[in-house]
Tab-separated table of C-alpha atoms in Angstrom:
chain	number	residue	atom	x	y	z
A	1	MET	CA	-12.559	12.503	-34.021
A	2	ALA	CA	-11.907	11.709	-31.079
A	3	ARG	CA	-13.785	11.021	-27.994
A	4	LYS	CA	-13.608	13.583	-25.373
A	5	LYS	CA	-12.414	12.011	-21.679
A	6	LYS	CA	-14.313	11.986	-18.912
A	7	GLY	CA	-12.691	14.538	-15.842
A	8	GLU	CA	-9.967	17.000	-15.562
A	9	PRO	CA	-6.107	16.226	-16.824
A	10	VAL	CA	-4.529	15.853	-13.154
A	11	HIS	CA	-0.797	14.571	-12.980
A	12	GLY	CA	1.005	13.155	-10.125
A	13	TRP	CA	0.951	10.292	-7.447
A	14	LEU	CA	-0.840	10.199	-4.235
A	15	ILE	CA	0.527	8.328	-1.164
A	16	LEU	CA	-2.592	6.418	-0.139
A	17	ASP	CA	-2.990	4.991	3.772
A	18	LYS	CA	-5.175	2.389	2.049
A	19	PRO	CA	-7.032	0.700	4.874
A	20	GLU	CA	-8.469	-2.229	5.332
A	21	GLY	CA	-11.813	-3.910	3.739
A	22	VAL	CA	-11.268	-1.593	0.925
A	23	THR	CA	-9.399	-3.253	-2.375
A	24	SER	CA	-6.713	-1.434	-4.708
A	25	THR	CA	-8.758	-1.080	-7.108
A	26	GLN	CA	-11.582	0.366	-4.301
A	27	ALA	CA	-9.174	2.871	-3.685
A	28	VAL	CA	-7.914	4.127	-7.045
A	29	GLY	CA	-11.671	4.650	-8.242
A	30	ILE	CA	-12.557	6.697	-4.777
A	31	CYS	CA	-9.458	8.611	-5.536
A	32	ARG	CA	-10.217	8.969	-8.996
A	33	ARG	CA	-13.757	10.520	-7.756
A	34	VAL	CA	-12.802	12.677	-5.533
A	35	PHE	CA	-10.105	14.125	-8.045
A	36	ASN	CA	-12.890	13.384	-11.130
A	37	ALA	CA	-8.968	12.980	-12.796
A	38	GLN	CA	-9.009	11.198	-16.594
A	39	LYS	CA	-7.118	8.362	-15.374
A	40	ALA	CA	-5.361	6.808	-12.585
A	41	GLY	CA	-3.745	3.647	-11.588
A	42	HIS	CA	-1.513	1.613	-8.686
A	43	GLY	CA	1.627	1.140	-8.007
A	44	GLY	CA	1.476	-2.846	-6.466
A	45	THR	CA	-1.702	-3.689	-5.069
A	46	LEU	CA	-2.696	-4.951	-1.401
A	47	ASP	CA	-5.017	-7.454	-0.273
A	48	PRO	CA	-8.153	-6.157	1.296
A	49	LEU	CA	-7.683	-7.341	4.827
A	50	ALA	CA	-4.175	-5.278	4.773
A	51	SER	CA	-3.994	-1.493	5.664
A	52	GLY	CA	-0.700	0.114	4.132
A	53	ILE	CA	0.693	2.113	1.848
A	54	LEU	CA	-0.901	2.228	-1.846
A	55	PRO	CA	0.920	4.282	-4.055
A	56	LEU	CA	-1.622	6.001	-6.608
A	57	ALA	CA	-0.417	7.306	-9.791
A	58	PHE	CA	-3.126	9.902	-12.239
A	59	GLY	CA	-2.554	10.955	-15.778
A	60	GLU	CA	1.152	11.367	-17.175
A	61	ALA	CA	2.623	9.736	-13.882
A	62	THR	CA	0.844	6.611	-15.269
A	63	LYS	CA	3.475	6.416	-17.608
A	64	THR	CA	5.950	6.110	-14.102
A	65	VAL	CA	3.933	2.869	-12.181
A	66	GLY	CA	6.180	0.320	-14.050
A	67	TYR	CA	9.154	1.686	-12.218
A	68	VAL	CA	7.911	1.365	-8.535
A	69	MET	CA	6.928	-2.371	-9.353
A	70	GLU	CA	10.134	-2.665	-10.161
A	71	ALA	CA	11.840	-1.212	-6.744
A	72	ASP	CA	12.231	-2.780	-3.615
A	73	LYS	CA	9.477	-3.391	-1.053
A	74	ASP	CA	9.240	-4.009	2.507
A	75	TYR	CA	6.840	-5.738	4.146
A	76	ALA	CA	5.607	-5.432	8.143
A	77	PHE	CA	2.954	-8.295	9.835
A	78	THR	CA	2.314	-9.785	12.303
A	79	ILE	CA	2.189	-13.840	13.294
A	80	ARG	CA	0.819	-15.716	15.901
A	81	TRP	CA	2.967	-19.398	16.128
A	82	GLY	CA	0.744	-22.315	17.128
A	83	SER	CA	-2.810	-20.751	16.049
A	84	SER	CA	-5.469	-21.602	13.248
A	85	THR	CA	-8.391	-20.644	11.959
A	86	THR	CA	-10.978	-21.759	9.543
A	87	THR	CA	-10.691	-19.891	6.430
A	88	GLN	CA	-6.664	-19.945	7.431
A	89	ASP	CA	-6.450	-15.761	7.900
A	90	ARG	CA	-7.463	-13.966	10.601
A	91	GLU	CA	-11.721	-13.294	9.571
A	92	GLY	CA	-11.864	-17.854	10.550
A	93	GLU	CA	-12.714	-19.255	13.763
A	94	VAL	CA	-10.047	-20.180	15.733
A	95	THR	CA	-9.878	-24.231	16.010
């Protein structure tokens, strides 16, 4: 006999505006608990220091994540020329 999955059978996509300081996996876990979903995944990974759009799939929609991963994506960022930090990212001390 198969073990019953925890949660509800939630299906579909949620487009999340992921805040800085949260990993993609943490975002999936939080949303999965909020919706009490049996199954959830994400269509790409954002760095914890990055904010932006993170597509989340629930239930049957997780079967279509591959199509999202293959799609073209655009990225916007800000760069400061002539500056460096001790960690080579924005969290380090400017040198």
